[in-house]
């Protein structure tokens, strides 16, 4: 538990990034600096490219790295020619790495593969609902609504700036049960919980969205954690010439 904030609760107010984290990617693409000026926009942003394999040049893992001019290659689904680069920064989710959706050539060293295999990947799903602002029937100022029983607890995003949005969080022990439901079944189950809490005041939302992070091939979960029995190991850094292409 020493790696989780529940032992040392975070101070301060609950906050929400209005507009979503997509704004960060957009700012990087456009080269927007915090001071509002445009500086070094990313020249090549490719969406809809599903990576299947990443290879590094021969000798990249040896002291001094690969020979000058050698490149890494990124293979993409339904694309014959790989994308070439001097360096590949891999930020794949742990769940994707554990599932083996992307191959590495040569294979990852044992100490890294062992870390991937032994970390845990968890899931926490949502049923987000958008109501008309005039139809808000729950307490508007409370950040969380926590019924004593049931499959869900509720985050009041309306209080955090997302007008009319109430989000049901699926409780951990019910994750698989709710993921097995259809969208309509999950939504109706949430609405049934709300009716038990607010009776006749409950109205239908304008729209809703159900997440299933463990089934998403581009995430295969929603958070990583250190499981019971695992431990941290520090890998010593022996200088800038240890490897030019770190696996």
Short mmCIF file of C-alpha atoms in Angstrom, two decimals:
data_model
loop_
_atom_site.label_atom_id
_atom_site.label_comp_id
_atom_site.label_asym_id
_atom_site.label_seq_id
_atom_site.Cartn_x
_atom_site.Cartn_y
_atom_site.Cartn_z
CA UNK A 1 0.00 0.00 0.00
CA UNK A 2 2.96 2.37 0.30
CA UNK A 3 2.75 2.99 -3.44
CA UNK A 4 -0.86 4.11 -3.35
CA UNK A 5 -2.24 7.46 -2.30
CA UNK A 6 -4.86 5.93 0.00
CA UNK A 7 -2.20 5.58 2.69
CA UNK A 8 -1.27 9.26 2.35
CA UNK A 9 -4.42 11.02 1.11
CA UNK A 10 -3.84 13.86 -1.33
CA UNK A 11 -4.67 17.33 -0.03
CA UNK A 12 -6.59 20.03 -1.87
CA UNK A 13 -9.82 20.23 -3.82
CA UNK A 14 -11.10 17.82 -6.45
CA UNK A 15 -10.37 19.21 -9.90
CA UNK A 16 -11.21 18.29 -13.46
CA UNK A 17 -9.44 19.10 -16.75
CA UNK A 18 -12.20 20.83 -18.68
CA UNK A 19 -11.97 20.02 -22.36
CA UNK A 20 -10.07 16.77 -21.76
CA UNK A 21 -6.43 15.73 -22.04
CA UNK A 22 -6.70 15.80 -25.83
CA UNK A 23 -5.76 19.45 -25.49
CA UNK A 24 -2.24 18.38 -24.52
CA UNK A 25 -1.79 16.34 -27.70
CA UNK A 26 -3.19 19.20 -29.77
CA UNK A 27 -0.80 21.68 -28.17
CA UNK A 28 2.16 19.37 -28.89
CA UNK A 29 0.99 18.94 -32.48
CA UNK A 30 0.64 22.67 -33.03
CA UNK A 31 3.75 23.61 -31.06
CA UNK A 32 1.88 25.79 -28.58
CA UNK A 33 4.10 26.91 -25.71
CA UNK A 34 2.61 27.83 -22.29
CA UNK A 35 3.30 31.48 -23.10
CA UNK A 36 0.95 31.19 -26.08
CA UNK A 37 3.61 31.32 -28.78
CA UNK A 38 4.11 28.68 -31.46
CA UNK A 39 7.42 26.86 -31.07
CA UNK A 40 8.56 23.74 -32.90
CA UNK A 41 5.29 22.06 -33.87
CA UNK A 42 5.38 18.30 -34.43
CA UNK A 43 5.89 17.84 -38.14
CA UNK A 44 4.36 14.41 -38.57
CA UNK A 45 1.41 13.19 -36.49
CA UNK A 46 -0.17 9.97 -37.74
CA UNK A 47 -3.51 8.77 -36.43
CA UNK A 48 -5.12 5.39 -37.01
CA UNK A 49 -1.75 3.57 -37.27
CA UNK A 50 -1.79 0.25 -35.38
CA UNK A 51 1.76 -0.79 -34.51
CA UNK A 52 2.51 -4.52 -34.72
CA UNK A 53 6.29 -4.68 -34.27
CA UNK A 54 9.24 -2.51 -33.26
CA UNK A 55 12.77 -3.50 -34.27
CA UNK A 56 16.11 -1.95 -33.38
CA UNK A 57 19.37 -2.16 -35.32
CA UNK A 58 21.98 -4.81 -34.63
CA UNK A 59 24.38 -3.84 -31.85
CA UNK A 60 22.09 -1.21 -30.34
CA UNK A 61 22.19 -2.90 -26.94
CA UNK A 62 25.96 -3.08 -26.84
CA UNK A 63 28.14 -0.44 -25.20
CA UNK A 64 28.38 2.53 -27.55
CA UNK A 65 25.13 1.65 -29.31
CA UNK A 66 24.52 0.77 -32.94
CA UNK A 67 26.63 2.01 -35.82
CA UNK A 68 26.11 5.57 -36.98
CA UNK A 69 23.13 5.95 -39.30
CA UNK A 70 21.37 2.81 -38.06
CA UNK A 71 17.63 3.21 -37.54
CA UNK A 72 14.80 1.64 -35.62
CA UNK A 73 11.83 0.36 -37.59
CA UNK A 74 8.18 0.53 -36.58
CA UNK A 75 5.88 -1.87 -38.42
CA UNK A 76 2.25 -0.86 -38.88
CA UNK A 77 -0.78 -3.02 -39.66
CA UNK A 78 -1.75 -3.08 -43.37
CA UNK A 79 1.34 -1.05 -44.32
CA UNK A 80 4.21 -2.82 -46.11
CA UNK A 81 6.96 -0.26 -45.54
CA UNK A 82 7.94 0.35 -41.90
CA UNK A 83 8.37 3.79 -40.38
CA UNK A 84 12.05 4.49 -39.70
CA UNK A 85 13.51 6.61 -36.91
CA UNK A 86 16.76 7.03 -34.98
CA UNK A 87 14.92 6.62 -31.66
CA UNK A 88 11.59 5.05 -30.67
CA UNK A 89 9.96 6.15 -27.42
CA UNK A 90 7.49 3.41 -26.48
CA UNK A 91 4.58 4.53 -24.27
CA UNK A 92 2.32 1.53 -24.76
CA UNK A 93 -0.04 0.73 -21.85
CA UNK A 94 1.06 -2.09 -19.58
CA UNK A 95 -2.00 -4.15 -20.57
CA UNK A 96 -1.00 -4.01 -24.25
CA UNK A 97 2.56 -5.05 -23.42
CA UNK A 98 1.32 -7.93 -21.28
CA UNK A 99 -1.01 -9.11 -24.03
CA UNK A 100 1.81 -9.25 -26.56
CA UNK A 101 0.02 -7.16 -29.17
CA UNK A 102 3.30 -5.52 -30.22
CA UNK A 103 6.39 -7.63 -30.94
CA UNK A 104 9.92 -6.44 -30.17
CA UNK A 105 12.92 -7.46 -32.26
CA UNK A 106 15.17 -8.48 -30.62
CA UNK A 107 13.07 -9.46 -27.62
CA UNK A 108 13.04 -7.29 -24.52
CA UNK A 109 15.76 -8.20 -21.97
CA UNK A 110 14.64 -10.58 -19.21
CA UNK A 111 14.63 -7.93 -16.46
CA UNK A 112 12.20 -5.75 -18.41
CA UNK A 113 9.97 -8.60 -19.54
CA UNK A 114 9.87 -9.86 -15.94
CA UNK A 115 8.73 -6.44 -14.71
CA UNK A 116 5.98 -6.36 -17.36
CA UNK A 117 4.83 -9.86 -16.46
CA UNK A 118 4.79 -9.28 -12.70
CA UNK A 119 3.08 -5.90 -12.50
CA UNK A 120 -0.70 -5.89 -12.22
CA UNK A 121 -3.16 -4.26 -14.64
CA UNK A 122 -6.55 -3.29 -13.26
CA UNK A 123 -9.79 -1.91 -14.64
CA UNK A 124 -12.20 0.72 -13.42
CA UNK A 125 -15.17 1.41 -15.66
CA UNK A 126 -17.69 4.23 -15.98
CA UNK A 127 -21.21 4.85 -17.17
CA UNK A 128 -21.22 8.57 -17.98
CA UNK A 129 -24.58 10.32 -18.41
CA UNK A 130 -25.40 13.76 -19.79
CA UNK A 131 -28.60 15.39 -18.50
CA UNK A 132 -30.21 18.68 -19.44
CA UNK A 133 -29.02 21.31 -16.93
CA UNK A 134 -32.61 21.99 -15.88
CA UNK A 135 -33.10 18.29 -15.07
CA UNK A 136 -30.32 17.88 -12.48
CA UNK A 137 -32.04 15.90 -9.71
CA UNK A 138 -29.07 15.03 -7.47
CA UNK A 139 -27.34 17.30 -4.90
CA UNK A 140 -25.49 19.81 -7.05
CA UNK A 141 -22.59 20.61 -4.70
CA UNK A 142 -21.56 17.12 -3.49
CA UNK A 143 -18.59 15.77 -5.43
CA UNK A 144 -19.44 12.13 -4.75
CA UNK A 145 -22.64 10.20 -4.08
CA UNK A 146 -21.94 6.86 -2.44
CA UNK A 147 -24.84 4.46 -1.85
CA UNK A 148 -24.15 1.92 0.87
CA UNK A 149 -25.00 -1.04 -1.36
CA UNK A 150 -25.02 -1.79 -5.07
CA UNK A 151 -22.64 -1.95 -8.00
CA UNK A 152 -21.99 1.76 -8.37
CA UNK A 153 -20.78 4.92 -6.74
CA UNK A 154 -21.31 8.28 -8.46
CA UNK A 155 -19.01 11.18 -9.35
CA UNK A 156 -20.85 14.47 -9.67
CA UNK A 157 -18.96 16.10 -12.55
CA UNK A 158 -21.69 18.74 -12.67
CA UNK A 159 -20.13 20.20 -9.51
CA UNK A 160 -16.71 20.27 -11.19
CA UNK A 161 -17.70 22.22 -14.28
CA UNK A 162 -19.19 19.61 -16.63
CA UNK A 163 -22.77 20.84 -16.58
CA UNK A 164 -25.37 18.10 -16.34
CA UNK A 165 -22.87 15.22 -16.19
CA UNK A 166 -23.22 12.42 -13.64
CA UNK A 167 -20.79 9.51 -13.85
CA UNK A 168 -21.37 6.07 -12.36
CA UNK A 169 -18.16 4.33 -11.24
CA UNK A 170 -18.40 0.55 -11.27
CA UNK A 171 -17.25 -0.87 -7.94
CA UNK A 172 -14.26 -3.17 -8.21
CA UNK A 173 -15.92 -6.48 -7.40
CA UNK A 174 -18.59 -5.87 -10.04
CA UNK A 175 -16.28 -4.93 -12.94
CA UNK A 176 -16.53 -8.24 -14.82
CA UNK A 177 -20.24 -8.50 -14.16
CA UNK A 178 -20.98 -5.10 -15.67
CA UNK A 179 -18.55 -5.54 -18.58
CA UNK A 180 -20.53 -8.65 -19.56
CA UNK A 181 -23.70 -6.55 -19.91
CA UNK A 182 -24.76 -4.79 -23.09
CA UNK A 183 -24.67 -0.99 -23.07
CA UNK A 184 -28.42 -0.86 -22.60
CA UNK A 185 -28.34 -3.37 -19.73
CA UNK A 186 -25.54 -1.49 -17.94
CA UNK A 187 -27.35 1.83 -18.39
CA UNK A 188 -30.66 0.46 -17.12
CA UNK A 189 -28.86 -1.08 -14.13
CA UNK A 190 -27.38 2.33 -13.26
CA UNK A 191 -30.74 4.03 -13.66
CA UNK A 192 -32.30 1.45 -11.36
CA UNK A 193 -29.74 2.39 -8.68
CA UNK A 194 -30.50 6.09 -9.14
CA UNK A 195 -34.25 5.45 -8.82
CA UNK A 196 -33.64 3.64 -5.54
CA UNK A 197 -31.79 6.76 -4.33
CA UNK A 198 -33.92 9.60 -5.73
CA UNK A 199 -37.26 7.95 -6.51
CA UNK A 200 -39.56 9.86 -8.85
CA UNK A 201 -37.12 12.76 -9.30
CA UNK A 202 -34.99 10.70 -11.70
CA UNK A 203 -35.28 11.62 -15.39
CA UNK A 204 -33.75 10.13 -18.52
CA UNK A 205 -30.40 11.56 -19.70
CA UNK A 206 -29.91 12.99 -23.17
CA UNK A 207 -27.15 10.45 -23.83
CA UNK A 208 -24.80 8.04 -22.08
CA UNK A 209 -21.51 6.22 -22.63
CA UNK A 210 -20.37 2.87 -21.18
CA UNK A 211 -16.63 2.06 -20.95
CA UNK A 212 -15.03 -1.39 -21.09
CA UNK A 213 -11.33 -0.69 -20.65
CA UNK A 214 -10.21 -4.30 -20.23
CA UNK A 215 -11.74 -5.14 -23.62
CA UNK A 216 -10.22 -2.15 -25.41
CA UNK A 217 -7.30 -3.47 -27.55
CA UNK A 218 -5.46 -0.15 -27.19
CA UNK A 219 -5.46 -0.14 -23.39
CA UNK A 220 -6.48 -3.59 -22.02
CA UNK A 221 -7.13 -2.06 -18.61
CA UNK A 222 -7.18 1.36 -17.02
CA UNK A 223 -4.40 1.46 -14.40
CA UNK A 224 -1.29 -0.45 -13.37
CA UNK A 225 -0.33 -1.41 -9.84
CA UNK A 226 2.32 -3.22 -7.82
CA UNK A 227 0.74 -6.51 -6.68
CA UNK A 228 1.28 -8.20 -3.34
CA UNK A 229 4.65 -9.91 -3.26
CA UNK A 230 6.28 -7.73 -5.91
CA UNK A 231 9.18 -5.42 -5.09
CA UNK A 232 11.06 -2.54 -6.67
CA UNK A 233 14.55 -2.93 -8.12
CA UNK A 234 16.78 -0.05 -9.19
CA UNK A 235 18.81 -0.61 -12.38
CA UNK A 236 22.19 1.17 -12.03
CA UNK A 237 22.98 3.80 -14.67
CA UNK A 238 26.58 3.46 -15.88
CA UNK A 239 26.87 6.48 -18.15
CA UNK A 240 25.60 7.97 -21.40
CA UNK A 241 27.32 5.32 -23.55
CA UNK A 242 25.64 2.34 -21.93
CA UNK A 243 23.21 2.03 -24.85
CA UNK A 244 21.99 4.33 -27.57
CA UNK A 245 18.75 2.40 -27.90
CA UNK A 246 17.39 1.39 -24.51
CA UNK A 247 15.10 -1.64 -24.59
#
